[in-house]
GROMACS .gro file of C-alpha atoms in nm:
model
  359
    1UNK     CA    1  -3.369  -8.647   0.315
    2UNK     CA    2  -3.439  -8.624  -0.054
    3UNK     CA    3  -3.789  -8.578  -0.183
    4UNK     CA    4  -3.911  -8.890  -0.368
    5UNK     CA    5  -4.168  -8.938  -0.635
    6UNK     CA    6  -4.306  -9.264  -0.760
    7UNK     CA    7  -4.110  -9.400  -1.055
    8UNK     CA    8  -4.277  -9.351  -1.390
    9UNK     CA    9  -4.202  -9.490  -1.732
   10UNK     CA   10  -4.225  -9.281  -2.045
   11UNK     CA   11  -4.440  -9.436  -2.318
   12UNK     CA   12  -4.244  -9.637  -2.571
   13UNK     CA   13  -4.135  -9.387  -2.835
   14UNK     CA   14  -4.162  -9.090  -2.602
   15UNK     CA   15  -3.786  -9.090  -2.550
   16UNK     CA   16  -3.729  -9.079  -2.924
   17UNK     CA   17  -3.923  -8.753  -2.946
   18UNK     CA   18  -3.700  -8.600  -2.681
   19UNK     CA   19  -3.395  -8.743  -2.856
   20UNK     CA   20  -3.476  -8.546  -3.166
   21UNK     CA   21  -3.437  -8.219  -2.978
   22UNK     CA   22  -3.073  -8.300  -2.902
   23UNK     CA   23  -3.008  -8.465  -3.235
   24UNK     CA   24  -3.109  -8.158  -3.433
   25UNK     CA   25  -2.828  -7.948  -3.291
   26UNK     CA   26  -2.569  -8.184  -3.146
   27UNK     CA   27  -2.570  -8.526  -3.305
   28UNK     CA   28  -2.353  -8.654  -3.587
   29UNK     CA   29  -2.489  -8.971  -3.746
   30UNK     CA   30  -2.829  -9.130  -3.769
   31UNK     CA   31  -3.080  -9.106  -3.487
   32UNK     CA   32  -3.154  -9.407  -3.270
   33UNK     CA   33  -3.345  -9.686  -3.438
   34UNK     CA   34  -3.478  -9.824  -3.110
   35UNK     CA   35  -3.646  -9.635  -2.829
   36UNK     CA   36  -3.626  -9.757  -2.471
   37UNK     CA   37  -3.867  -9.674  -2.194
   38UNK     CA   38  -3.659  -9.487  -1.932
   39UNK     CA   39  -3.723  -9.523  -1.564
   40UNK     CA   40  -3.715  -9.177  -1.406
   41UNK     CA   41  -3.696  -9.079  -1.042
   42UNK     CA   42  -3.654  -8.754  -0.853
   43UNK     CA   43  -3.342  -8.725  -0.640
   44UNK     CA   44  -3.377  -8.380  -0.484
   45UNK     CA   45  -3.696  -8.283  -0.661
   46UNK     CA   46  -3.733  -7.939  -0.503
   47UNK     CA   47  -3.493  -7.654  -0.430
   48UNK     CA   48  -3.563  -7.699  -0.059
   49UNK     CA   49  -3.460  -8.063  -0.077
   50UNK     CA   50  -3.154  -7.971  -0.282
   51UNK     CA   51  -3.034  -7.713  -0.032
   52UNK     CA   52  -3.092  -7.962   0.251
   53UNK     CA   53  -2.863  -8.202   0.066
   54UNK     CA   54  -2.593  -7.935   0.032
   55UNK     CA   55  -2.613  -7.854   0.402
   56UNK     CA   56  -2.580  -8.220   0.492
   57UNK     CA   57  -2.257  -8.271   0.296
   58UNK     CA   58  -2.096  -7.939   0.389
   59UNK     CA   59  -2.176  -7.951   0.762
   60UNK     CA   60  -1.878  -7.954   0.999
   61UNK     CA   61  -1.638  -7.865   0.719
   62UNK     CA   62  -1.746  -8.159   0.503
   63UNK     CA   63  -1.730  -8.425   0.773
   64UNK     CA   64  -1.966  -8.659   0.587
   65UNK     CA   65  -1.771  -8.621   0.261
   66UNK     CA   66  -1.446  -8.713   0.433
   67UNK     CA   67  -1.610  -9.010   0.606
   68UNK     CA   68  -1.752  -9.154   0.283
   69UNK     CA   69  -1.609  -9.483   0.157
   70UNK     CA   70  -1.605  -9.651  -0.183
   71UNK     CA   71  -1.930  -9.819  -0.279
   72UNK     CA   72  -1.883 -10.194  -0.320
   73UNK     CA   73  -2.239 -10.316  -0.358
   74UNK     CA   74  -2.276 -10.529  -0.670
   75UNK     CA   75  -1.934 -10.426  -0.800
   76UNK     CA   76  -1.704 -10.729  -0.779
   77UNK     CA   77  -1.748 -11.056  -0.965
   78UNK     CA   78  -1.655 -11.358  -0.752
   79UNK     CA   79  -1.450 -11.645  -0.889
   80UNK     CA   80  -1.294 -11.698  -1.227
   81UNK     CA   81  -1.463 -11.538  -1.527
   82UNK     CA   82  -1.422 -11.645  -1.887
   83UNK     CA   83  -1.424 -11.358  -2.134
   84UNK     CA   84  -1.568 -11.371  -2.487
   85UNK     CA   85  -1.899 -11.439  -2.650
   86UNK     CA   86  -2.204 -11.257  -2.522
   87UNK     CA   87  -2.474 -11.060  -2.694
   88UNK     CA   88  -2.320 -10.712  -2.708
   89UNK     CA   89  -2.378 -10.574  -3.056
   90UNK     CA   90  -2.505 -10.261  -3.235
   91UNK     CA   91  -2.881 -10.237  -3.283
   92UNK     CA   92  -2.870  -9.954  -3.535
   93UNK     CA   93  -2.643  -9.702  -3.698
   94UNK     CA   94  -2.345  -9.550  -3.519
   95UNK     CA   95  -2.391  -9.203  -3.372
   96UNK     CA   96  -2.204  -8.944  -3.167
   97UNK     CA   97  -2.279  -8.627  -2.972
   98UNK     CA   98  -1.974  -8.394  -2.961
   99UNK     CA   99  -1.815  -8.277  -2.635
  100UNK     CA  100  -1.902  -7.932  -2.504
  101UNK     CA  101  -1.718  -7.672  -2.708
  102UNK     CA  102  -1.567  -7.924  -2.949
  103UNK     CA  103  -1.739  -7.982  -3.280
  104UNK     CA  104  -1.445  -8.198  -3.382
  105UNK     CA  105  -1.192  -8.369  -3.159
  106UNK     CA  106  -0.858  -8.478  -3.300
  107UNK     CA  107  -0.702  -8.753  -3.087
  108UNK     CA  108  -0.344  -8.693  -2.983
  109UNK     CA  109  -0.076  -8.934  -2.866
  110UNK     CA  110   0.126  -8.811  -2.571
  111UNK     CA  111   0.348  -8.989  -2.323
  112UNK     CA  112   0.165  -8.851  -2.021
  113UNK     CA  113  -0.214  -8.858  -2.013
  114UNK     CA  114  -0.379  -8.540  -1.893
  115UNK     CA  115  -0.679  -8.632  -1.680
  116UNK     CA  116  -1.016  -8.489  -1.784
  117UNK     CA  117  -1.163  -8.206  -1.576
  118UNK     CA  118  -1.505  -8.361  -1.619
  119UNK     CA  119  -1.449  -8.655  -1.384
  120UNK     CA  120  -1.524  -8.660  -1.015
  121UNK     CA  121  -1.705  -8.845  -0.741
  122UNK     CA  122  -2.074  -8.888  -0.670
  123UNK     CA  123  -2.163  -8.904  -0.302
  124UNK     CA  124  -2.479  -9.053  -0.157
  125UNK     CA  125  -2.627  -9.194   0.163
  126UNK     CA  126  -2.717  -9.562   0.183
  127UNK     CA  127  -2.833  -9.763   0.483
  128UNK     CA  128  -2.704  -9.506   0.729
  129UNK     CA  129  -2.360  -9.454   0.578
  130UNK     CA  130  -2.198  -9.217   0.324
  131UNK     CA  131  -2.050  -9.368   0.007
  132UNK     CA  132  -1.904  -9.257  -0.322
  133UNK     CA  133  -1.867  -9.377  -0.682
  134UNK     CA  134  -1.698  -9.232  -0.991
  135UNK     CA  135  -1.871  -9.028  -1.263
  136UNK     CA  136  -1.828  -8.764  -1.535
  137UNK     CA  137  -1.995  -8.458  -1.677
  138UNK     CA  138  -2.136  -8.528  -2.024
  139UNK     CA  139  -2.277  -8.310  -2.301
  140UNK     CA  140  -2.639  -8.202  -2.267
  141UNK     CA  141  -2.863  -7.924  -2.395
  142UNK     CA  142  -2.852  -7.741  -2.060
  143UNK     CA  143  -2.497  -7.845  -1.962
  144UNK     CA  144  -2.623  -8.012  -1.645
  145UNK     CA  145  -2.578  -8.383  -1.705
  146UNK     CA  146  -2.374  -8.653  -1.526
  147UNK     CA  147  -2.306  -9.007  -1.649
  148UNK     CA  148  -2.238  -9.288  -1.401
  149UNK     CA  149  -2.330  -9.649  -1.325
  150UNK     CA  150  -2.690  -9.735  -1.256
  151UNK     CA  151  -2.599  -9.905  -0.928
  152UNK     CA  152  -2.446  -9.574  -0.812
  153UNK     CA  153  -2.788  -9.407  -0.839
  154UNK     CA  154  -3.053  -9.676  -0.800
  155UNK     CA  155  -3.067  -9.887  -0.486
  156UNK     CA  156  -3.038 -10.248  -0.604
  157UNK     CA  157  -3.058 -10.402  -0.258
  158UNK     CA  158  -3.323 -10.218  -0.058
  159UNK     CA  159  -3.690 -10.210  -0.150
  160UNK     CA  160  -3.676  -9.853  -0.274
  161UNK     CA  161  -3.580  -9.645  -0.576
  162UNK     CA  162  -3.288  -9.404  -0.570
  163UNK     CA  163  -3.004  -9.354  -0.324
  164UNK     CA  164  -3.031  -9.056  -0.087
  165UNK     CA  165  -2.857  -8.716  -0.081
  166UNK     CA  166  -2.695  -8.762  -0.421
  167UNK     CA  167  -2.435  -8.505  -0.529
  168UNK     CA  168  -2.162  -8.485  -0.791
  169UNK     CA  169  -1.832  -8.311  -0.711
  170UNK     CA  170  -1.593  -8.281  -1.006
  171UNK     CA  171  -1.226  -8.279  -0.909
  172UNK     CA  172  -1.306  -8.373  -0.549
  173UNK     CA  173  -1.000  -8.414  -0.326
  174UNK     CA  174  -1.002  -8.463   0.052
  175UNK     CA  175  -1.298  -8.243   0.130
  176UNK     CA  176  -1.231  -7.986  -0.141
  177UNK     CA  177  -1.476  -7.906  -0.420
  178UNK     CA  178  -1.280  -7.686  -0.665
  179UNK     CA  179  -1.572  -7.635  -0.905
  180UNK     CA  180  -1.860  -7.659  -0.659
  181UNK     CA  181  -2.114  -7.916  -0.545
  182UNK     CA  182  -2.389  -8.025  -0.786
  183UNK     CA  183  -2.702  -8.180  -0.638
  184UNK     CA  184  -2.883  -8.441  -0.842
  185UNK     CA  185  -3.233  -8.341  -0.948
  186UNK     CA  186  -3.357  -8.636  -1.155
  187UNK     CA  187  -3.214  -8.972  -1.259
  188UNK     CA  188  -3.275  -9.168  -1.577
  189UNK     CA  189  -3.186  -9.529  -1.648
  190UNK     CA  190  -3.321  -9.822  -1.841
  191UNK     CA  191  -3.646  -9.968  -1.713
  192UNK     CA  192  -3.483 -10.313  -1.700
  193UNK     CA  193  -3.212 -10.199  -1.461
  194UNK     CA  194  -3.439 -10.001  -1.231
  195UNK     CA  195  -3.692 -10.280  -1.204
  196UNK     CA  196  -3.503 -10.604  -1.271
  197UNK     CA  197  -3.141 -10.516  -1.187
  198UNK     CA  198  -3.034 -10.606  -1.540
  199UNK     CA  199  -2.665 -10.514  -1.544
  200UNK     CA  200  -2.662 -10.503  -1.923
  201UNK     CA  201  -2.819 -10.161  -1.859
  202UNK     CA  202  -2.607 -10.059  -1.559
  203UNK     CA  203  -2.586  -9.688  -1.650
  204UNK     CA  204  -2.761  -9.372  -1.537
  205UNK     CA  205  -2.781  -9.012  -1.653
  206UNK     CA  206  -2.850  -8.757  -1.381
  207UNK     CA  207  -2.954  -8.395  -1.423
  208UNK     CA  208  -2.796  -8.167  -1.162
  209UNK     CA  209  -2.877  -7.820  -1.034
  210UNK     CA  210  -2.630  -7.537  -1.078
  211UNK     CA  211  -2.331  -7.585  -0.854
  212UNK     CA  212  -2.287  -7.408  -0.522
  213UNK     CA  213  -1.967  -7.301  -0.352
  214UNK     CA  214  -1.869  -7.522  -0.058
  215UNK     CA  215  -1.883  -7.267   0.225
  216UNK     CA  216  -2.095  -6.978   0.104
  217UNK     CA  217  -2.353  -7.183  -0.093
  218UNK     CA  218  -2.334  -6.919  -0.364
  219UNK     CA  219  -2.436  -7.019  -0.714
  220UNK     CA  220  -2.132  -7.103  -0.930
  221UNK     CA  221  -2.317  -7.178  -1.252
  222UNK     CA  222  -2.380  -7.483  -1.467
  223UNK     CA  223  -2.166  -7.795  -1.452
  224UNK     CA  224  -2.079  -7.801  -1.821
  225UNK     CA  225  -1.983  -7.434  -1.824
  226UNK     CA  226  -1.738  -7.494  -1.539
  227UNK     CA  227  -1.569  -7.823  -1.630
  228UNK     CA  228  -1.694  -7.899  -1.981
  229UNK     CA  229  -1.865  -8.221  -2.077
  230UNK     CA  230  -1.756  -8.533  -2.261
  231UNK     CA  231  -1.921  -8.629  -2.587
  232UNK     CA  232  -2.145  -8.933  -2.609
  233UNK     CA  233  -2.142  -9.222  -2.856
  234UNK     CA  234  -2.340  -9.538  -2.916
  235UNK     CA  235  -2.344  -9.845  -3.140
  236UNK     CA  236  -1.966  -9.830  -3.162
  237UNK     CA  237  -1.769 -10.131  -3.284
  238UNK     CA  238  -1.632 -10.360  -3.016
  239UNK     CA  239  -1.254 -10.360  -3.020
  240UNK     CA  240  -1.184  -9.989  -3.029
  241UNK     CA  241  -0.942  -9.827  -2.786
  242UNK     CA  242  -1.076  -9.646  -2.480
  243UNK     CA  243  -0.952  -9.480  -2.163
  244UNK     CA  244  -1.139  -9.585  -1.849
  245UNK     CA  245  -1.114  -9.328  -1.570
  246UNK     CA  246  -1.215  -9.369  -1.208
  247UNK     CA  247  -1.126  -9.350  -0.839
  248UNK     CA  248  -1.032  -9.705  -0.736
  249UNK     CA  249  -0.987  -9.760  -0.363
  250UNK     CA  250  -1.080 -10.114  -0.265
  251UNK     CA  251  -0.841 -10.406  -0.217
  252UNK     CA  252  -0.774 -10.687  -0.461
  253UNK     CA  253  -0.910 -11.028  -0.358
  254UNK     CA  254  -0.565 -11.116  -0.221
  255UNK     CA  255  -0.582 -10.817   0.015
  256UNK     CA  256  -0.333 -10.593  -0.163
  257UNK     CA  257  -0.433 -10.225  -0.164
  258UNK     CA  258  -0.255 -10.041  -0.448
  259UNK     CA  259  -0.507  -9.756  -0.463
  260UNK     CA  260  -0.620  -9.492  -0.213
  261UNK     CA  261  -0.924  -9.349  -0.389
  262UNK     CA  262  -0.787  -8.998  -0.339
  263UNK     CA  263  -0.682  -8.936  -0.698
  264UNK     CA  264  -0.822  -9.059  -1.030
  265UNK     CA  265  -0.653  -9.340  -1.222
  266UNK     CA  266  -0.703  -9.481  -1.569
  267UNK     CA  267  -0.677  -9.795  -1.779
  268UNK     CA  268  -0.621  -9.798  -2.154
  269UNK     CA  269  -0.686 -10.070  -2.406
  270UNK     CA  270  -0.922 -10.221  -2.658
  271UNK     CA  271  -1.269 -10.336  -2.560
  272UNK     CA  272  -1.386 -10.694  -2.606
  273UNK     CA  273  -1.708 -10.885  -2.559
  274UNK     CA  274  -1.752 -10.975  -2.192
  275UNK     CA  275  -1.989 -11.267  -2.230
  276UNK     CA  276  -2.215 -11.386  -1.952
  277UNK     CA  277  -2.103 -11.279  -1.602
  278UNK     CA  278  -2.199 -11.533  -1.337
  279UNK     CA  279  -2.402 -11.396  -1.046
  280UNK     CA  280  -2.529 -11.097  -1.241
  281UNK     CA  281  -2.790 -11.039  -1.507
  282UNK     CA  282  -2.518 -10.948  -1.754
  283UNK     CA  283  -2.498 -11.114  -2.094
  284UNK     CA  284  -2.428 -10.821  -2.325
  285UNK     CA  285  -2.152 -10.620  -2.160
  286UNK     CA  286  -1.812 -10.526  -2.296
  287UNK     CA  287  -1.483 -10.570  -2.112
  288UNK     CA  288  -1.145 -10.403  -2.078
  289UNK     CA  289  -0.820 -10.533  -1.930
  290UNK     CA  290  -0.789 -10.321  -1.617
  291UNK     CA  291  -0.664 -10.358  -1.260
  292UNK     CA  292  -0.884 -10.091  -1.100
  293UNK     CA  293  -1.078 -10.196  -0.792
  294UNK     CA  294  -1.397 -10.095  -0.609
  295UNK     CA  295  -1.460  -9.722  -0.623
  296UNK     CA  296  -1.405  -9.706  -0.999
  297UNK     CA  297  -1.771  -9.795  -1.061
  298UNK     CA  298  -1.943  -9.532  -1.273
  299UNK     CA  299  -1.622  -9.391  -1.418
  300UNK     CA  300  -1.639  -9.305  -1.790
  301UNK     CA  301  -1.497  -9.511  -2.076
  302UNK     CA  302  -1.386  -9.252  -2.329
  303UNK     CA  303  -1.306  -9.322  -2.694
  304UNK     CA  304  -1.106  -9.087  -2.918
  305UNK     CA  305  -0.976  -8.913  -2.608
  306UNK     CA  306  -0.771  -8.599  -2.676
  307UNK     CA  307  -0.514  -8.550  -2.403
  308UNK     CA  308  -0.468  -8.187  -2.507
  309UNK     CA  309  -0.840  -8.101  -2.511
  310UNK     CA  310  -0.914  -8.352  -2.232
  311UNK     CA  311  -1.233  -8.463  -2.400
  312UNK     CA  312  -1.358  -8.748  -2.614
  313UNK     CA  313  -1.671  -8.961  -2.640
  314UNK     CA  314  -1.818  -9.161  -2.352
  315UNK     CA  315  -1.921  -9.504  -2.480
  316UNK     CA  316  -1.937  -9.688  -2.149
  317UNK     CA  317  -1.913  -9.665  -1.769
  318UNK     CA  318  -1.743  -9.907  -1.533
  319UNK     CA  319  -1.997 -10.158  -1.407
  320UNK     CA  320  -1.815 -10.461  -1.265
  321UNK     CA  321  -1.458 -10.565  -1.187
  322UNK     CA  322  -1.326 -10.919  -1.170
  323UNK     CA  323  -1.048 -11.175  -1.200
  324UNK     CA  324  -1.014 -11.395  -1.511
  325UNK     CA  325  -0.745 -11.632  -1.381
  326UNK     CA  326  -0.826 -11.663  -1.008
  327UNK     CA  327  -0.487 -11.530  -0.899
  328UNK     CA  328  -0.636 -11.292  -0.644
  329UNK     CA  329  -0.596 -10.982  -0.861
  330UNK     CA  330  -0.868 -10.794  -1.046
  331UNK     CA  331  -0.765 -10.782  -1.409
  332UNK     CA  332  -1.072 -10.667  -1.599
  333UNK     CA  333  -1.359 -10.423  -1.582
  334UNK     CA  334  -1.691 -10.433  -1.765
  335UNK     CA  335  -1.935 -10.178  -1.901
  336UNK     CA  336  -2.282 -10.204  -2.045
  337UNK     CA  337  -2.273 -10.176  -2.424
  338UNK     CA  338  -2.412  -9.837  -2.528
  339UNK     CA  339  -2.668  -9.897  -2.803
  340UNK     CA  340  -2.965  -9.711  -2.947
  341UNK     CA  341  -3.169  -9.768  -2.633
  342UNK     CA  342  -2.892  -9.613  -2.427
  343UNK     CA  343  -2.897  -9.313  -2.658
  344UNK     CA  344  -3.273  -9.267  -2.623
  345UNK     CA  345  -3.244  -9.268  -2.243
  346UNK     CA  346  -2.948  -9.030  -2.252
  347UNK     CA  347  -3.150  -8.800  -2.479
  348UNK     CA  348  -3.450  -8.797  -2.248
  349UNK     CA  349  -3.226  -8.672  -1.967
  350UNK     CA  350  -3.012  -8.438  -2.175
  351UNK     CA  351  -3.306  -8.221  -2.276
  352UNK     CA  352  -3.412  -8.129  -1.921
  353UNK     CA  353  -3.320  -7.807  -1.744
  354UNK     CA  354  -3.249  -7.800  -1.370
  355UNK     CA  355  -3.215  -7.442  -1.251
  356UNK     CA  356  -3.020  -7.310  -0.956
  357UNK     CA  357  -3.046  -7.345  -0.578
  358UNK     CA  358  -2.768  -7.118  -0.450
  359UNK     CA  359  -2.782  -6.762  -0.324
   0.00000   0.00000   0.00000
């Protein structure tokens, strides 16, 4: 089991100090005007705990990985949802952090979309069962950072903090880990999500140890060096075009199962204000027309995506899916709006090193 520490909250303004370390070398645009107090928890806080996590997922030729199912907790909105309105809006100046290795990304228009190497699945243990969500590598000072949904890291149902045995596997496919297994070391999210399940802040940034090879447990290096990392952006205008990537697997409300969860899929379109989402503390999310189902949670929303470079700027992660016309088909997805507070939490995580655990 993972080692736990009691959740702590950085003093208001403390995140902004950490943000400056990234901003000095990576950020284009003004620094965040608002500082949030991140909630931080250890996942596998020691190398011993990290290696125990690796052994758990790789035992019996990855039996637990193959048995994992899509995570559906707090993912689907029930009943008809009316889009529009809401409180999503910038709270400061626009800013961006460039993708790894790309000081400038020029978007390209191609008929076929090349999927990013940065995306993959996060696996974890919850209430005695293995589950997975979607996620992506994102730029960070130590090239060790993963972006996903908050509900794919923090346990919103049990009286506890983070989910157990958390790992990220980019490019995962049927028990194969082409670029290694990356164990989560520490998780950062907004205090309001960790403590009040406020889905307007349903995002998390997780530092991971160096990856290890599936069978030998040898060190394969840092995540960002192996698969790259998407850029990061905040306070972007609502209405810009994005690609939403993820691994949908669940059925539609009418029972149809168009997705297997084995391979990543994407939606493309312009974001809009989501408005209030009934049944959730969500009043300031953004939405995208999209038919992806459960399993896509945590997948990145990427603006200015270059299909040739396979990178762009993450400005959201899939939070909820739902049906606007009650026809039994999911037709939209939502994401928390990434504002200056999101940036300050991202910055707090992106300035932390993790180290290695492999041989």
